[in-house]
CSV table of C-alpha atoms in Angstrom, one decimal:
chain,number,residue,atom,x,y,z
N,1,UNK,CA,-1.2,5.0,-35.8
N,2,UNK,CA,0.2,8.3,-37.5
N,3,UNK,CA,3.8,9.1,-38.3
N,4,UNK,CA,4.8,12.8,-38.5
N,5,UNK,CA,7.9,13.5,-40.4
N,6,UNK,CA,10.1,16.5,-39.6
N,7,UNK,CA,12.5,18.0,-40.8
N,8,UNK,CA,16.0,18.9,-39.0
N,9,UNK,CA,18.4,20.6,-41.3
N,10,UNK,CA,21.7,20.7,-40.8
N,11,UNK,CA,21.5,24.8,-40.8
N,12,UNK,CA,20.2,24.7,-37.6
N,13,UNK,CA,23.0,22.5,-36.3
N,14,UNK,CA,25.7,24.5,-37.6
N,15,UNK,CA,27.0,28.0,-36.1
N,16,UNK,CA,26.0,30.5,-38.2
N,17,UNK,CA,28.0,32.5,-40.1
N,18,UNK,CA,28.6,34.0,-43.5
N,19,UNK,CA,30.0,30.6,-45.7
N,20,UNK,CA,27.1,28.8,-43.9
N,21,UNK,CA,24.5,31.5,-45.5
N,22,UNK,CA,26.4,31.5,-49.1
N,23,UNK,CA,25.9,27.9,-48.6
N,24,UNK,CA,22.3,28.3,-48.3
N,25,UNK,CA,21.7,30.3,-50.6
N,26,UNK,CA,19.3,28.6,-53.6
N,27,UNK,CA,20.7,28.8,-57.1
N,28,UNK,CA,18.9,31.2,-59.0
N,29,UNK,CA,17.7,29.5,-62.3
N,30,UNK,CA,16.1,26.6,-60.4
N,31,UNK,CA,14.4,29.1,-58.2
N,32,UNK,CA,13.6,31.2,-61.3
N,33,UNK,CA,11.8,28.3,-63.0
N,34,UNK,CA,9.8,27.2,-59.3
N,35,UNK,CA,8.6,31.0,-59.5
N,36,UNK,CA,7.6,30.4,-63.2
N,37,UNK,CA,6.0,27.3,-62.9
N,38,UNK,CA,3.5,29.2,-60.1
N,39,UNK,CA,3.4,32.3,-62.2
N,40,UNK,CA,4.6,34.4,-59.6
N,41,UNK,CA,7.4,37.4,-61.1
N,42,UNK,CA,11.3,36.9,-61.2
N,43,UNK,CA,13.3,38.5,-58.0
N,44,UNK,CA,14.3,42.0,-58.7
N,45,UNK,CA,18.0,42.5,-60.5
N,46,UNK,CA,21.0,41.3,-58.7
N,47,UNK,CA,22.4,44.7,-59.2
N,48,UNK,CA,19.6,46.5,-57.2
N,49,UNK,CA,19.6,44.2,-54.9
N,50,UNK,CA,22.9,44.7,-53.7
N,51,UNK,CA,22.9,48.7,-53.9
N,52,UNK,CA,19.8,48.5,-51.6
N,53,UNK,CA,22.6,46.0,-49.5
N,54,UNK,CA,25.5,49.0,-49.4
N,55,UNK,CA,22.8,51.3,-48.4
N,56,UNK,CA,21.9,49.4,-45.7
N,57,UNK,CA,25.6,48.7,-45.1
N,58,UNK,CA,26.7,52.4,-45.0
N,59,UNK,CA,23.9,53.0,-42.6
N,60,UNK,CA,24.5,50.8,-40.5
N,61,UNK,CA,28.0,51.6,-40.5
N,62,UNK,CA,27.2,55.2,-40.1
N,63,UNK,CA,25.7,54.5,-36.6
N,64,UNK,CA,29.0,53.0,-35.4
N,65,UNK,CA,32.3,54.5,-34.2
N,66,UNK,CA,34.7,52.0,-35.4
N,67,UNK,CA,38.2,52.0,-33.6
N,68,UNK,CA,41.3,52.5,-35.3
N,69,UNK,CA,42.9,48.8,-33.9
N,70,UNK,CA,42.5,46.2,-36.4
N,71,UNK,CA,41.6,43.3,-34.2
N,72,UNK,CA,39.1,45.6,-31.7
N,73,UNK,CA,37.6,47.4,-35.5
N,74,UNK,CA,37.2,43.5,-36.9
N,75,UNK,CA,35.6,41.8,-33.5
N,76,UNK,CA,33.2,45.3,-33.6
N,77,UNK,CA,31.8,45.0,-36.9
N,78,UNK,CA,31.6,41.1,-36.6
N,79,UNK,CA,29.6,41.4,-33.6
N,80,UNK,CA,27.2,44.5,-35.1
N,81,UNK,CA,26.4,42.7,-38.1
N,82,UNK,CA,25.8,39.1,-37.1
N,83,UNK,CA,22.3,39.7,-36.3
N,84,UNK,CA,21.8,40.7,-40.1
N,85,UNK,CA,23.6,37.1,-40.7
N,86,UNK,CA,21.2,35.3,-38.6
N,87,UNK,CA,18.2,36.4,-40.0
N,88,UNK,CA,19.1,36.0,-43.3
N,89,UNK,CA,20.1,32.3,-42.1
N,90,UNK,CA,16.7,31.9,-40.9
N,91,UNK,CA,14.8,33.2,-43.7
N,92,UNK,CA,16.5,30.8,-45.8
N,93,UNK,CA,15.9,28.1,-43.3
N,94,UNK,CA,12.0,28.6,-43.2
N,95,UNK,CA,12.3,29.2,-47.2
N,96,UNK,CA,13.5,25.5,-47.3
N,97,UNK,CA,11.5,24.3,-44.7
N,98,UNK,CA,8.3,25.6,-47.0
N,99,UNK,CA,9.7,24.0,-50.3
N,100,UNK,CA,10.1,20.4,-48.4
N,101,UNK,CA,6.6,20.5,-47.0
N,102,UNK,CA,5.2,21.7,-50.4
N,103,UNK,CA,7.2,19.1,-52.4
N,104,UNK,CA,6.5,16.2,-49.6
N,105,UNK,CA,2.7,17.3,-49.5
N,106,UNK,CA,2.6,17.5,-53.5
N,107,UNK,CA,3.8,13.3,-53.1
N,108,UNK,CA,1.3,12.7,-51.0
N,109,UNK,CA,-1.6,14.5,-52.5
N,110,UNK,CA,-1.5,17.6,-55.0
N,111,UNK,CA,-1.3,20.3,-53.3
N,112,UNK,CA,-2.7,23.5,-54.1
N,113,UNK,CA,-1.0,26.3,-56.6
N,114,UNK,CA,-1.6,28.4,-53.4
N,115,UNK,CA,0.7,26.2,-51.4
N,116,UNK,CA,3.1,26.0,-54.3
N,117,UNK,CA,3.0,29.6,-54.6
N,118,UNK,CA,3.9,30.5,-51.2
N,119,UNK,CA,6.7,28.2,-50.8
N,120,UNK,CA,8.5,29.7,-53.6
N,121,UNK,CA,7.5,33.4,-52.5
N,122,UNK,CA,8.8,32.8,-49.1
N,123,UNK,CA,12.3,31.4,-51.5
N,124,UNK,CA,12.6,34.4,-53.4
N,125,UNK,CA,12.2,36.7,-50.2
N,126,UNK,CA,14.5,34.6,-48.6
N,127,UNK,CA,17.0,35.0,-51.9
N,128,UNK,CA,16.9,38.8,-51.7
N,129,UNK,CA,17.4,39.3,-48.0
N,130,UNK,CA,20.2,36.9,-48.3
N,131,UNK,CA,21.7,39.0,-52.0
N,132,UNK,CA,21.8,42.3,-49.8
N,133,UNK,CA,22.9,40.6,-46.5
N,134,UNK,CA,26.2,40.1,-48.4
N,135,UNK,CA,26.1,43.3,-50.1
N,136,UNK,CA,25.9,45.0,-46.3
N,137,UNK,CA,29.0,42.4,-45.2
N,138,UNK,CA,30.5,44.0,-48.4
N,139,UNK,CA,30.6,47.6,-46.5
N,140,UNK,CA,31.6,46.2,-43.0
N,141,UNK,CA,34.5,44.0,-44.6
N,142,UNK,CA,35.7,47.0,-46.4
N,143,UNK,CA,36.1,48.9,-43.0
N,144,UNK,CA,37.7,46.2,-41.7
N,145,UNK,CA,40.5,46.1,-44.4
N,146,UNK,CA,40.7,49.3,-44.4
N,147,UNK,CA,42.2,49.3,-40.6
N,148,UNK,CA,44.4,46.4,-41.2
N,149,UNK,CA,45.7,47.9,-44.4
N,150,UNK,CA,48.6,50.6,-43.4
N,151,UNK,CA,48.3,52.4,-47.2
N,152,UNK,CA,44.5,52.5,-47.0
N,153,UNK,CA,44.5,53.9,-43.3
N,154,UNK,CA,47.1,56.7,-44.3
N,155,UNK,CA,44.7,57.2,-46.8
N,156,UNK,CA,41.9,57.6,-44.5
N,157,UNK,CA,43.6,60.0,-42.1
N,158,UNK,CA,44.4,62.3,-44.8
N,159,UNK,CA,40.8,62.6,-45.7
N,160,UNK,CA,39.7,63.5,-42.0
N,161,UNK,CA,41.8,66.3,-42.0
């Protein structure tokens, strides 16, 4: 007889939301070195990575008409962007998923560089959707502040004009 071990993480068992994703998100230096150690590249810059994230942010945002009520403008532009959230969540998820298989496998038996390799592509990938996921949030939270905030939104109405 056979025993199969799986995994359950507790991201799957938790609603997600942005602090569950920052959460998730692997520290860079150790996934730096796992990249390294397979010889695959370092992910691109932090600071490109989160001007692709506005971009995608302000695009986003573009397609929306946000109304001027705080709570209606927040519950909006929650809802819009929580998609984003979940598939960053699940990128990381898989991501982890891969590095435990690979690490359990590698006790077992050594595994192959390929297998190595592709479990710390899938964390880098996983990294960078995650960097510009919070780089979109970045442009969303800023519309919502600026509707709660009476300066900003005077602001704001004088620039329409």
């Amino acid at each position: 007889m056979s025993a199969v071990l799986h995994r359950f993480p507790v991201e799957r068992r938790r609603t997600p939301d942005l602090a569950l994703l920052i959460e998730l998100i692997p520290p860079f230096d150790a996934m730096c070195a796992r990249l390294a150690a397979v010889g695959l590249p370092r992910p691109p810059s932090h600071l490109r990575l989160w001007y692709e994230g506005q971009k995608i942010g302000q695009d986003m945002l573009a397609d929306l008409t946000v109304p001027d009520d705080p709570a209606t403008a927040s519950r909006l532009l929650t809802r819009h962007f929580q998609p984003m959230i979940d598939l960053a969540i699940l990128h990381l998820s898989q991501a982890r998923d891969a590095l435990w298989q690979a690490e359990r496998d590698d006790a077992i038996a050594p595994s192959s560089p390929a297998m190595q390799g592709r479990a710390a592509l899938l964390e880098r990938e996983s990294w960078e959707r995650a960097e510009y996921t919070l780089a979109a949030w970045e442009v969303f939270a800023a519309a919502i502040r600026a509707r709660s905030d009476p300066s900003v939104r005077g602001i704001e109405q004088k620039t329409v004009r």
